[in-house]
mmCIF file of C-alpha atoms in Angstrom:
data_model
loop_
_atom_site.group_PDB
_atom_site.id
_atom_site.type_symbol
_atom_site.label_atom_id
_atom_site.label_comp_id
_atom_site.label_asym_id
_atom_site.label_seq_id
_atom_site.Cartn_x
_atom_site.Cartn_y
_atom_site.Cartn_z
ATOM 1 C CA MET A 25 -15.409 16.634 -15.530
ATOM 2 C CA HIS A 26 -15.324 14.630 -12.264
ATOM 3 C CA LYS A 27 -15.511 17.498 -9.778
ATOM 4 C CA ASN A 28 -18.113 16.176 -7.345
ATOM 5 C CA ILE A 29 -16.942 12.700 -6.414
ATOM 6 C CA LYS A 30 -17.572 12.186 -2.702
ATOM 7 C CA TYR A 31 -16.554 8.540 -2.519
ATOM 8 C CA PHE A 32 -14.187 6.344 -4.525
ATOM 9 C CA PRO A 33 -15.485 2.750 -4.389
ATOM 10 C CA GLY A 34 -13.047 -0.101 -3.894
ATOM 11 C CA LEU A 35 -10.246 1.910 -2.317
ATOM 12 C CA SER A 36 -10.993 0.734 1.227
ATOM 13 C CA ALA A 37 -10.410 -2.829 0.037
ATOM 14 C CA LEU A 38 -7.089 -1.844 -1.521
ATOM 15 C CA ARG A 39 -6.096 -0.217 1.779
ATOM 16 C CA PHE A 40 -6.781 -3.453 3.623
ATOM 17 C CA PHE A 41 -4.832 -5.587 1.147
ATOM 18 C CA ALA A 42 -1.857 -3.220 1.344
ATOM 19 C CA ALA A 43 -1.905 -3.307 5.160
ATOM 20 C CA PHE A 44 -2.079 -7.099 5.075
ATOM 21 C CA PHE A 45 0.920 -7.297 2.749
ATOM 22 C CA VAL A 46 2.881 -5.313 5.333
ATOM 23 C CA LEU A 47 1.688 -7.731 8.015
ATOM 24 C CA MET A 48 2.831 -10.707 5.910
ATOM 25 C CA HIS A 49 6.248 -9.141 5.351
ATOM 26 C CA HIS A 50 6.869 -8.479 9.029
ATOM 27 C CA SER A 51 5.458 -11.876 10.012
ATOM 28 C CA GLU A 52 7.965 -13.753 7.898
ATOM 29 C CA THR A 53 10.864 -11.500 8.897
ATOM 30 C CA ILE A 54 10.164 -12.111 12.590
ATOM 31 C CA ARG A 55 9.556 -15.846 12.105
ATOM 32 C CA LYS A 56 12.949 -16.096 10.426
ATOM 33 C CA LYS A 57 14.624 -14.038 13.164
ATOM 34 C CA TYR A 58 13.376 -16.430 15.858
ATOM 35 C CA GLY A 59 14.257 -19.632 14.008
ATOM 36 C CA LEU A 60 10.716 -20.602 13.021
ATOM 37 C CA PHE A 61 9.684 -22.081 9.699
ATOM 38 C CA ASN A 62 9.130 -19.115 7.405
ATOM 39 C CA LEU A 63 8.322 -18.064 3.851
ATOM 40 C CA GLU A 64 10.577 -15.027 3.860
ATOM 41 C CA ALA A 65 12.457 -16.187 0.754
ATOM 42 C CA PHE A 66 9.367 -15.873 -1.456
ATOM 43 C CA SER A 67 8.638 -12.543 -3.152
ATOM 44 C CA LEU A 68 4.982 -12.625 -2.128
ATOM 45 C CA PHE A 69 6.071 -12.218 1.485
ATOM 46 C CA GLN A 70 8.523 -9.375 0.834
ATOM 47 C CA ASN A 71 6.101 -6.635 -0.164
ATOM 48 C CA GLY A 72 6.188 -4.440 2.928
ATOM 49 C CA SER A 73 7.885 -1.449 1.312
ATOM 50 C CA THR A 74 5.927 -2.032 -1.905
ATOM 51 C CA ALA A 75 2.642 -1.850 -0.008
ATOM 52 C CA VAL A 76 3.749 1.312 1.791
ATOM 53 C CA SER A 77 4.577 2.873 -1.589
ATOM 54 C CA PHE A 78 1.007 2.086 -2.617
ATOM 55 C CA PHE A 79 -0.228 3.937 0.483
ATOM 56 C CA PHE A 80 1.838 6.959 -0.553
ATOM 57 C CA VAL A 81 0.355 7.028 -4.068
ATOM 58 C CA LEU A 82 -3.140 6.560 -2.630
ATOM 59 C CA SER A 83 -2.622 9.379 -0.103
ATOM 60 C CA GLY A 84 -1.389 11.702 -2.834
ATOM 61 C CA PHE A 85 -4.389 10.857 -4.997
ATOM 62 C CA LEU A 86 -7.082 11.260 -2.338
ATOM 63 C CA ILE A 87 -5.631 14.295 -0.554
ATOM 64 C CA SER A 88 -4.972 16.119 -3.830
ATOM 65 C CA TYR A 89 -8.468 15.405 -5.130
ATOM 66 C CA LEU A 90 -10.073 16.642 -1.905
ATOM 67 C CA LEU A 91 -7.985 19.820 -1.960
ATOM 68 C CA LEU A 92 -8.803 20.432 -5.633
ATOM 69 C CA LYS A 93 -12.482 20.047 -4.777
ATOM 70 C CA GLU A 94 -12.206 22.313 -1.724
ATOM 71 C CA ASP A 95 -10.433 24.977 -3.768
ATOM 72 C CA ARG A 96 -13.305 25.034 -6.254
ATOM 73 C CA ASP A 97 -16.234 24.626 -3.834
ATOM 74 C CA ARG A 98 -15.047 27.103 -1.183
ATOM 75 C CA GLY A 99 -12.935 29.455 -3.234
ATOM 76 C CA GLY A 100 -9.713 28.415 -1.532
ATOM 77 C CA ILE A 101 -7.982 25.859 0.656
ATOM 78 C CA SER A 102 -8.147 26.096 4.447
ATOM 79 C CA VAL A 103 -4.713 24.918 5.534
ATOM 80 C CA LYS A 104 -5.717 25.137 9.204
ATOM 81 C CA ALA A 105 -8.753 22.887 8.727
ATOM 82 C CA PHE A 106 -6.700 20.452 6.656
ATOM 83 C CA TYR A 107 -4.075 20.199 9.383
ATOM 84 C CA TRP A 108 -6.725 19.661 12.058
ATOM 85 C CA ARG A 109 -8.364 16.822 10.115
ATOM 86 C CA ARG A 110 -4.981 15.091 9.844
ATOM 87 C CA VAL A 111 -4.260 15.659 13.552
ATOM 88 C CA VAL A 112 -7.453 13.989 14.813
ATOM 89 C CA ARG A 113 -7.068 11.119 12.337
ATOM 90 C CA ILE A 114 -3.351 10.321 12.672
ATOM 91 C CA TRP A 115 -1.956 11.639 15.947
ATOM 92 C CA PRO A 116 -3.941 9.731 18.629
ATOM 93 C CA LEU A 117 -2.977 6.238 17.444
ATOM 94 C CA TYR A 118 0.525 7.332 16.467
ATOM 95 C CA PHE A 119 1.340 8.687 19.915
ATOM 96 C CA LEU A 120 -0.382 5.751 21.621
ATOM 97 C CA LEU A 121 1.951 3.384 19.739
ATOM 98 C CA VAL A 122 4.963 5.545 20.597
ATOM 99 C CA ALA A 123 4.074 5.320 24.301
ATOM 100 C CA ILE A 124 3.462 1.567 24.114
ATOM 101 C CA GLY A 125 6.565 0.811 22.057
ATOM 102 C CA LEU A 126 9.025 3.050 23.888
ATOM 103 C CA TYR A 127 7.909 2.568 27.483
ATOM 104 C CA LEU A 128 5.173 -0.014 28.094
ATOM 105 C CA VAL A 129 6.683 -2.901 26.094
ATOM 106 C CA PRO A 130 10.210 -2.613 27.591
ATOM 107 C CA PHE A 131 8.655 -2.407 31.077
ATOM 108 C CA GLY A 132 6.499 -5.475 30.410
ATOM 109 C CA LEU A 133 9.395 -7.507 29.014
ATOM 110 C CA LYS A 134 11.530 -6.650 32.027
ATOM 111 C CA LEU A 135 8.649 -7.699 34.283
ATOM 112 C CA ILE A 136 8.506 -11.197 32.752
ATOM 113 C CA HIS A 137 12.317 -11.419 32.552
ATOM 114 C CA PHE A 138 12.380 -11.725 28.761
ATOM 115 C CA ASN A 139 15.666 -10.632 27.250
ATOM 116 C CA TYR A 140 14.896 -8.438 24.244
ATOM 117 C CA PRO A 141 17.775 -6.079 23.396
ATOM 118 C CA MET A 142 16.268 -2.729 22.453
ATOM 119 C CA PRO A 143 18.386 -1.029 19.763
ATOM 120 C CA TYR A 144 18.040 2.327 21.519
ATOM 121 C CA ILE A 145 17.340 4.028 24.835
ATOM 122 C CA PRO A 146 13.716 5.327 24.772
ATOM 123 C CA ASN A 147 14.500 8.923 25.744
ATOM 124 C CA GLN A 148 17.299 8.908 23.183
ATOM 125 C CA VAL A 149 14.870 8.477 20.274
ATOM 126 C CA LEU A 150 11.768 10.168 21.708
ATOM 127 C CA PRO A 151 12.556 13.527 20.000
ATOM 128 C CA TYR A 152 12.564 11.819 16.590
ATOM 129 C CA PHE A 153 9.098 10.393 17.237
ATOM 130 C CA LEU A 154 7.768 13.695 18.598
ATOM 131 C CA LEU A 155 9.033 15.490 15.482
ATOM 132 C CA PHE A 156 7.495 12.833 13.208
ATOM 133 C CA MET A 157 10.862 11.571 12.048
ATOM 134 C CA PRO A 158 10.693 7.893 13.093
ATOM 135 C CA PHE A 159 12.439 7.027 9.837
ATOM 136 C CA MET A 160 15.577 8.550 11.390
ATOM 137 C CA VAL A 161 15.324 5.985 14.188
ATOM 138 C CA ASN A 162 15.328 3.193 11.594
ATOM 139 C CA ILE A 163 18.293 4.726 9.765
ATOM 140 C CA LEU A 164 20.396 5.400 12.868
ATOM 141 C CA PHE A 165 19.458 2.464 15.115
ATOM 142 C CA GLY A 166 18.073 -0.253 12.838
ATOM 143 C CA SER A 167 14.868 -2.272 13.045
ATOM 144 C CA SER A 168 12.621 -2.135 16.113
ATOM 145 C CA LEU A 169 9.054 -2.865 17.179
ATOM 146 C CA LEU A 170 8.080 0.663 16.091
ATOM 147 C CA GLU A 171 9.617 0.292 12.638
ATOM 148 C CA PRO A 172 6.265 0.681 10.758
ATOM 149 C CA LEU A 173 5.871 4.212 12.113
ATOM 150 C CA TRP A 174 8.479 5.484 9.635
ATOM 151 C CA SER A 175 5.849 5.870 6.924
ATOM 152 C CA ILE A 176 3.569 7.867 9.232
ATOM 153 C CA GLY A 177 6.398 10.354 9.679
ATOM 154 C CA VAL A 178 6.819 10.626 5.917
ATOM 155 C CA GLU A 179 3.092 11.205 5.452
ATOM 156 C CA GLU A 180 2.959 13.840 8.177
ATOM 157 C CA ILE A 181 5.775 15.794 6.525
ATOM 158 C CA PHE A 182 3.917 15.416 3.235
ATOM 159 C CA TYR A 183 0.700 16.737 4.792
ATOM 160 C CA LEU A 184 2.607 19.630 6.365
ATOM 161 C CA ILE A 185 3.768 20.964 3.001
ATOM 162 C CA TRP A 186 1.089 19.694 0.609
ATOM 163 C CA ALA A 187 -1.871 21.890 1.499
ATOM 164 C CA PRO A 188 0.182 25.142 1.582
ATOM 165 C CA LEU A 189 1.827 24.246 -1.736
ATOM 166 C CA MET A 190 -1.508 23.487 -3.396
ATOM 167 C CA LYS A 191 -2.965 26.697 -1.982
ATOM 168 C CA PHE A 192 -0.049 28.796 -3.232
ATOM 169 C CA PHE A 193 0.115 27.095 -6.642
ATOM 170 C CA HIS A 194 -3.633 26.604 -7.019
ATOM 171 C CA LYS A 195 -3.525 27.856 -10.610
ATOM 172 C CA HIS A 196 -0.556 25.659 -11.509
ATOM 173 C CA MET A 197 -1.177 22.458 -9.574
ATOM 174 C CA LEU A 198 -0.265 20.066 -12.375
ATOM 175 C CA ASN A 199 3.024 21.906 -12.878
ATOM 176 C CA LEU A 200 3.642 21.610 -9.128
ATOM 177 C CA PHE A 201 3.136 17.848 -9.150
ATOM 178 C CA VAL A 202 5.353 17.335 -12.194
ATOM 179 C CA ALA A 203 8.082 19.570 -10.725
ATOM 180 C CA ILE A 204 8.165 17.513 -7.510
ATOM 181 C CA ILE A 205 8.474 14.286 -9.501
ATOM 182 C CA LEU A 206 11.291 15.705 -11.632
ATOM 183 C CA ILE A 207 13.221 17.183 -8.687
ATOM 184 C CA LYS A 208 13.036 13.975 -6.643
ATOM 185 C CA THR A 209 13.965 11.857 -9.679
ATOM 186 C CA ALA A 210 16.939 14.107 -10.430
ATOM 187 C CA LEU A 211 18.187 13.900 -6.829
ATOM 188 C CA MET A 212 17.932 10.118 -6.696
ATOM 189 C CA THR A 213 19.584 9.780 -10.107
ATOM 190 C CA LEU A 214 22.528 11.831 -8.829
ATOM 191 C CA PHE A 215 22.898 9.664 -5.735
ATOM 192 C CA PHE A 216 22.523 6.331 -7.510
ATOM 193 C CA TYR A 217 24.539 7.005 -10.655
ATOM 194 C CA PHE A 218 26.888 9.960 -10.180
ATOM 195 C CA ILE A 219 27.809 10.379 -6.495
ATOM 196 C CA ASN A 220 29.923 7.767 -4.758
ATOM 197 C CA VAL A 221 28.496 7.613 -1.240
ATOM 198 C CA GLU A 222 30.484 5.907 1.510
ATOM 199 C CA PRO A 223 28.381 3.591 3.729
ATOM 200 C CA ASN A 224 27.436 5.080 7.116
ATOM 201 C CA SER A 225 28.687 8.519 6.083
ATOM 202 C CA THR A 226 26.695 11.735 6.461
ATOM 203 C CA TRP A 227 25.953 11.669 2.747
ATOM 204 C CA ASP A 228 24.694 8.101 3.093
ATOM 205 C CA ILE A 229 22.191 9.300 5.703
ATOM 206 C CA VAL A 230 21.178 12.188 3.419
ATOM 207 C CA LYS A 231 20.680 9.739 0.562
ATOM 208 C CA GLN A 232 18.528 7.449 2.718
ATOM 209 C CA VAL A 233 16.380 10.344 3.956
ATOM 210 C CA ILE A 234 15.804 11.649 0.421
ATOM 211 C CA ASP A 235 14.944 8.132 -0.724
ATOM 212 C CA ILE A 236 12.562 7.559 2.197
ATOM 213 C CA LEU A 237 10.659 10.819 1.611
ATOM 214 C CA LYS A 238 8.579 9.378 -1.214
ATOM 215 C CA PHE A 239 7.115 12.690 -2.319
ATOM 216 C CA GLU A 240 7.372 11.609 -5.950
ATOM 217 C CA ALA A 241 4.939 8.756 -5.226
ATOM 218 C CA MET A 242 2.507 11.202 -3.640
ATOM 219 C CA ALA A 243 2.963 13.656 -6.512
ATOM 220 C CA ILE A 244 2.151 10.887 -9.008
ATOM 221 C CA GLY A 245 -1.020 10.339 -7.008
ATOM 222 C CA GLY A 246 -1.595 14.103 -7.281
ATOM 223 C CA VAL A 247 -1.194 13.975 -11.068
ATOM 224 C CA GLY A 248 -3.816 11.236 -11.136
ATOM 225 C CA ALA A 249 -6.192 13.295 -9.002
ATOM 226 C CA TYR A 250 -5.740 16.311 -11.277
ATOM 227 C CA LEU A 251 -6.364 14.290 -14.436
ATOM 228 C CA VAL A 252 -9.425 12.606 -12.933
ATOM 229 C CA TYR A 253 -10.762 15.940 -11.679
ATOM 230 C CA TYR A 254 -10.571 17.522 -15.117
ATOM 231 C CA ALA A 255 -11.229 14.400 -17.216
ATOM 232 C CA SER A 256 -14.183 13.783 -19.486
ATOM 233 C CA LYS A 257 -17.133 12.197 -17.706
ATOM 234 C CA ASP A 258 -17.570 9.748 -20.560
ATOM 235 C CA LYS A 259 -15.321 6.968 -19.286
ATOM 236 C CA ARG A 260 -16.084 4.774 -22.306
ATOM 237 C CA HIS A 261 -13.284 6.533 -24.180
ATOM 238 C CA TRP A 262 -10.668 6.171 -21.457
ATOM 239 C CA LYS A 263 -8.030 3.922 -23.055
ATOM 240 C CA ILE A 264 -6.688 2.881 -19.651
ATOM 241 C CA PHE A 265 -9.982 1.088 -18.984
ATOM 242 C CA SER A 266 -9.846 -1.115 -22.089
ATOM 243 C CA PRO A 267 -9.747 -4.900 -21.500
ATOM 244 C CA VAL A 268 -6.299 -5.221 -23.094
ATOM 245 C CA PHE A 269 -4.857 -2.409 -20.962
ATOM 246 C CA GLN A 270 -6.335 -3.974 -17.835
ATOM 247 C CA VAL A 271 -4.851 -7.394 -18.622
ATOM 248 C CA VAL A 272 -1.372 -5.953 -19.232
ATOM 249 C CA CYS A 273 -1.366 -3.833 -16.064
ATOM 250 C CA LEU A 274 -2.759 -6.592 -13.851
ATOM 251 C CA ILE A 275 -0.175 -9.077 -15.143
ATOM 252 C CA LEU A 276 2.624 -6.581 -14.468
ATOM 253 C CA LEU A 277 1.334 -5.956 -10.945
ATOM 254 C CA PHE A 278 0.997 -9.682 -10.274
ATOM 255 C CA LEU A 279 4.551 -10.362 -11.439
ATOM 256 C CA ARG A 280 5.902 -7.470 -9.354
ATOM 257 C CA VAL A 281 4.121 -8.588 -6.197
ATOM 258 C CA ALA A 282 4.307 -12.380 -6.471
ATOM 259 C CA LEU A 283 7.455 -13.212 -8.461
ATOM 260 C CA HIS A 284 9.750 -10.186 -8.277
ATOM 261 C CA HIS A 285 12.933 -11.734 -6.878
ATOM 262 C CA GLU A 286 12.425 -15.045 -8.665
ATOM 263 C CA LEU A 287 12.229 -13.318 -12.049
ATOM 264 C CA ILE A 288 15.252 -11.093 -11.401
ATOM 265 C CA ALA A 289 17.280 -14.164 -10.416
ATOM 266 C CA SER A 290 16.143 -16.200 -13.420
ATOM 267 C CA GLU A 291 18.611 -16.373 -16.287
ATOM 268 C CA THR A 292 15.995 -16.092 -19.012
ATOM 269 C CA VAL A 293 15.062 -13.535 -21.646
ATOM 270 C CA PHE A 294 11.789 -12.911 -19.822
ATOM 271 C CA GLY A 295 13.716 -12.321 -16.601
ATOM 272 C CA ASP A 296 16.008 -9.863 -18.387
ATOM 273 C CA VAL A 297 13.035 -7.942 -19.807
ATOM 274 C CA TYR A 298 11.373 -7.919 -16.400
ATOM 275 C CA SER A 299 14.572 -6.605 -14.794
ATOM 276 C CA VAL A 300 14.690 -3.695 -17.242
ATOM 277 C CA ILE A 301 11.213 -2.674 -16.075
ATOM 278 C CA PHE A 302 11.353 -3.425 -12.358
ATOM 279 C CA ALA A 303 14.992 -3.688 -11.260
ATOM 280 C CA LYS A 304 16.450 -0.327 -12.247
ATOM 281 C CA PRO A 305 17.115 2.219 -9.481
ATOM 282 C CA VAL A 306 14.835 5.277 -9.646
ATOM 283 C CA LEU A 307 13.072 4.399 -12.931
ATOM 284 C CA SER A 308 11.521 1.162 -11.696
ATOM 285 C CA ASN A 309 9.977 2.935 -8.711
ATOM 286 C CA LEU A 310 8.286 5.435 -11.028
ATOM 287 C CA VAL A 311 6.914 2.591 -13.148
ATOM 288 C CA LEU A 312 5.521 0.931 -10.026
ATOM 289 C CA TYR A 313 3.917 4.159 -8.778
ATOM 290 C CA VAL A 314 2.233 4.721 -12.146
ATOM 291 C CA LEU A 315 0.892 1.149 -12.058
ATOM 292 C CA PHE A 316 -0.458 1.784 -8.566
ATOM 293 C CA LEU A 317 -2.130 4.961 -9.794
ATOM 294 C CA TRP A 318 -3.721 3.032 -12.652
ATOM 295 C CA LEU A 319 -4.969 0.419 -10.153
ATOM 296 C CA ILE A 320 -6.510 3.113 -7.941
ATOM 297 C CA VAL A 321 -8.294 4.834 -10.829
ATOM 298 C CA ASN A 322 -9.369 1.587 -12.478
ATOM 299 C CA VAL A 323 -10.821 0.041 -9.331
ATOM 300 C CA SER A 324 -12.610 3.205 -8.204
ATOM 301 C CA MET A 325 -13.858 4.636 -11.509
ATOM 302 C CA ASN A 326 -14.068 1.910 -14.155
ATOM 303 C CA PRO A 327 -17.570 0.361 -14.237
ATOM 304 C CA LYS A 328 -16.107 -2.532 -16.250
ATOM 305 C CA SER A 329 -13.089 -3.139 -14.044
ATOM 306 C CA PHE A 330 -12.033 -6.768 -13.753
ATOM 307 C CA LEU A 331 -11.505 -6.153 -10.038
ATOM 308 C CA LYS A 332 -14.791 -5.712 -8.185
ATOM 309 C CA LEU A 333 -13.703 -4.727 -4.704
ATOM 310 C CA GLU A 334 -16.639 -2.694 -3.434
ATOM 311 C CA LYS A 335 -17.812 -5.190 -0.809
ATOM 312 C CA LYS A 336 -19.224 -4.389 2.608
ATOM 313 C CA TRP A 337 -16.833 -6.699 4.462
ATOM 314 C CA LEU A 338 -13.808 -5.377 2.577
ATOM 315 C CA ASN A 339 -14.877 -1.787 3.258
ATOM 316 C CA SER A 340 -15.154 -2.650 6.944
ATOM 317 C CA LEU A 341 -11.637 -4.115 6.989
ATOM 318 C CA GLY A 342 -10.374 -1.121 5.034
ATOM 319 C CA ASP A 343 -11.780 1.188 7.695
ATOM 320 C CA VAL A 344 -9.427 -0.360 10.254
ATOM 321 C CA SER A 345 -6.405 -0.659 7.934
ATOM 322 C CA TYR A 346 -4.604 2.125 9.828
ATOM 323 C CA GLY A 347 -4.886 0.097 13.015
ATOM 324 C CA ILE A 348 -3.822 -3.102 11.244
ATOM 325 C CA TYR A 349 -0.733 -1.325 9.957
ATOM 326 C CA MET A 350 0.135 0.242 13.309
ATOM 327 C CA TYR A 351 -0.498 -2.660 15.701
ATOM 328 C CA GLN A 352 0.723 -5.617 13.639
ATOM 329 C CA MET A 353 4.434 -5.496 14.542
ATOM 330 C CA LEU A 354 3.759 -5.568 18.289
ATOM 331 C CA ILE A 355 1.188 -8.340 17.903
ATOM 332 C CA ILE A 356 3.453 -10.491 15.717
ATOM 333 C CA PHE A 357 6.176 -10.192 18.338
ATOM 334 C CA ALA A 358 3.734 -11.070 21.134
ATOM 335 C CA VAL A 359 2.384 -14.136 19.305
ATOM 336 C CA VAL A 360 5.909 -15.396 18.595
ATOM 337 C CA LEU A 361 6.827 -14.801 22.240
ATOM 338 C CA VAL A 362 3.826 -16.810 23.500
ATOM 339 C CA LEU A 363 3.640 -19.573 20.877
ATOM 340 C CA LYS A 364 7.264 -20.055 19.804
ATOM 341 C CA LYS A 365 7.721 -23.473 21.445
ATOM 342 C CA HIS A 366 4.405 -24.753 20.099
ATOM 343 C CA LEU A 367 5.106 -23.464 16.582
ATOM 344 C CA MET A 368 8.571 -25.035 16.525
ATOM 345 C CA ALA A 369 7.092 -28.397 17.497
ATOM 346 C CA MET A 370 4.630 -28.323 14.584
ATOM 347 C CA THR A 371 5.187 -29.171 10.926
ATOM 348 C CA PRO A 372 5.425 -26.204 8.488
ATOM 349 C CA ILE A 373 1.882 -26.082 7.102
ATOM 350 C CA PRO A 374 -0.030 -26.372 10.421
ATOM 351 C CA SER A 375 2.377 -23.949 12.115
ATOM 352 C CA THR A 376 1.894 -21.387 9.333
ATOM 353 C CA ILE A 377 -1.904 -21.744 9.416
ATOM 354 C CA LEU A 378 -1.997 -21.358 13.210
ATOM 355 C CA PHE A 379 0.443 -18.455 13.116
ATOM 356 C CA TYR A 380 -1.521 -16.449 10.542
ATOM 357 C CA PHE A 381 -4.850 -17.322 12.164
ATOM 358 C CA MET A 382 -3.572 -15.857 15.420
ATOM 359 C CA ILE A 383 -1.813 -12.872 13.867
ATOM 360 C CA ALA A 384 -4.694 -11.882 11.594
ATOM 361 C CA GLY A 385 -7.388 -12.524 14.187
ATOM 362 C CA VAL A 386 -5.725 -10.635 17.029
ATOM 363 C CA THR A 387 -4.519 -7.738 14.851
ATOM 364 C CA ILE A 388 -7.890 -7.204 13.181
ATOM 365 C CA GLY A 389 -9.746 -7.614 16.480
ATOM 366 C CA ILE A 390 -7.579 -5.061 18.286
ATOM 367 C CA SER A 391 -7.819 -2.707 15.297
ATOM 368 C CA TYR A 392 -11.628 -2.749 15.488
ATOM 369 C CA LEU A 393 -11.567 -2.102 19.230
ATOM 370 C CA SER A 394 -9.072 0.704 18.729
ATOM 371 C CA LYS A 395 -11.088 2.259 15.922
ATOM 372 C CA TYR A 396 -14.434 2.336 17.706
ATOM 373 C CA LEU A 397 -13.362 2.801 21.320
ATOM 374 C CA PHE A 398 -10.343 5.069 20.886
ATOM 375 C CA GLU A 399 -9.736 6.615 17.448
ATOM 376 C CA ASN A 400 -13.360 7.547 16.728
ATOM 377 C CA GLN A 401 -13.526 9.586 19.933
ATOM 378 C CA PHE A 402 -10.991 11.973 18.427
ATOM 379 C CA LEU A 403 -12.649 11.973 15.002
ATOM 380 C CA LYS A 404 -15.721 13.499 16.665
ATOM 381 C CA LEU A 405 -13.607 16.631 17.100
ATOM 382 C CA LYS A 406 -12.994 16.970 13.362
ATOM 383 C CA GLY A 407 -15.608 19.678 12.956
ATOM 384 C CA LEU A 408 -14.073 22.001 15.559
ATOM 385 C CA VAL A 409 -11.984 23.726 12.895
ATOM 386 C CA LYS A 410 -13.912 24.808 9.820
#
C-alpha cells in the first residue's frame, strides 16, 4: 500500500501548465475584446475552464491523500490545523487581489483618465468576495478583472466541508466520494435534461451555482487518492500504466485540449464519435475528470510514464502557479493598455510573439516576487496550529 508518500513528482509541472492554459485563454479573450489579432477561435486557446477543472481534480487528489495519511498517522484529522494551513496559503494573495482589483485598479485608471466601465460598484460586490463567493459576481455582473477568483471561492467552500466530512466518515471515505459524485451528477442531469430553466431566472442562477461548485471533480480526485493509498505497491501490474493505455489516454487528452471545437464542428464519423465522448452535458465532464485523474497518477507514480515532468525548472514554475493564476488577468489588461497601439501596428506573428513574451515574462516575474516576498511570509505561520 502507498501510505507514506510525501511527494508526488511531476505534479508541480502539471500545475504550471494548467495555469498557463488559463493565461492563454484570457490573453486571447482580451486581445479579441480590444480588436487585436487573436487566436481565440482555436481550441488550444480556449482551455481556461478545462484547466481549472484539472486544478479541482488535483486538489481533491492531494488534499484527500494528505487527510487519509493524517488520519492513519495521528489517529484522526485535525480540522482546525487543516483550516489554518489553507488560510495561510490561500487568503493573503486572495485578499491582496481583491483589494487591488476592487479599489486600486479603478483608482489608477481614473488617475490616467482611461475609460474602463466596471461591471459593478466595488462595495456592491465586496461581500461576495469576503464570503468567498466571487463566482456569484461573475454570474450576476459578468466578466471582470477579478474573474479568475471564482475558482478560489469554489476551492475554499470545498476545503470548508472536506476535512469535516472525511473526519466524520473516516471509515467510509470511498463511499463518501462516490456519493458526492452521484448526487452532483443527478442534480446536473435534472437541470440539463428534465427541468426547463428560463434564462436569468432564480432557477438559472441555482443551476449555474450547482454547476460551478465542481465537487464531483474533487471527489473523483478523492477516489483516486483512496485507490492509490490502498493500492498494491507493485505498480508493474497496474493496467493503467501499460503503454497501450497511456497512448489512448494521451491521445484523448490531446484531442480534448487542442482540437475540441474543431472536431465537434467537423461532419465526420470521427467527429461524431468524439462528440459522444466529449460533447455530452454532465457525462463528458466526468470523462474529462477521470482522464485528468489518470494523468495525475500516471505522471506522479508510473516509473515508465511517457511524460517525464520532474524537472527542477518546471518544479520552480509550479511553485508559483498560484501567483500566475491570480495575477495574469490584471497583467494581460495592463500590457494591452500599454502596448495596444504598437501591437495593432505589427503583423500577426511578431505581435503575438511580443505579446506572449511580455505577458509570460511579467506574470512569472511578479509571481516569483509575490511568492518569496509576500506569500512565504504567511507560510512561516503554518506551524502555529498543530
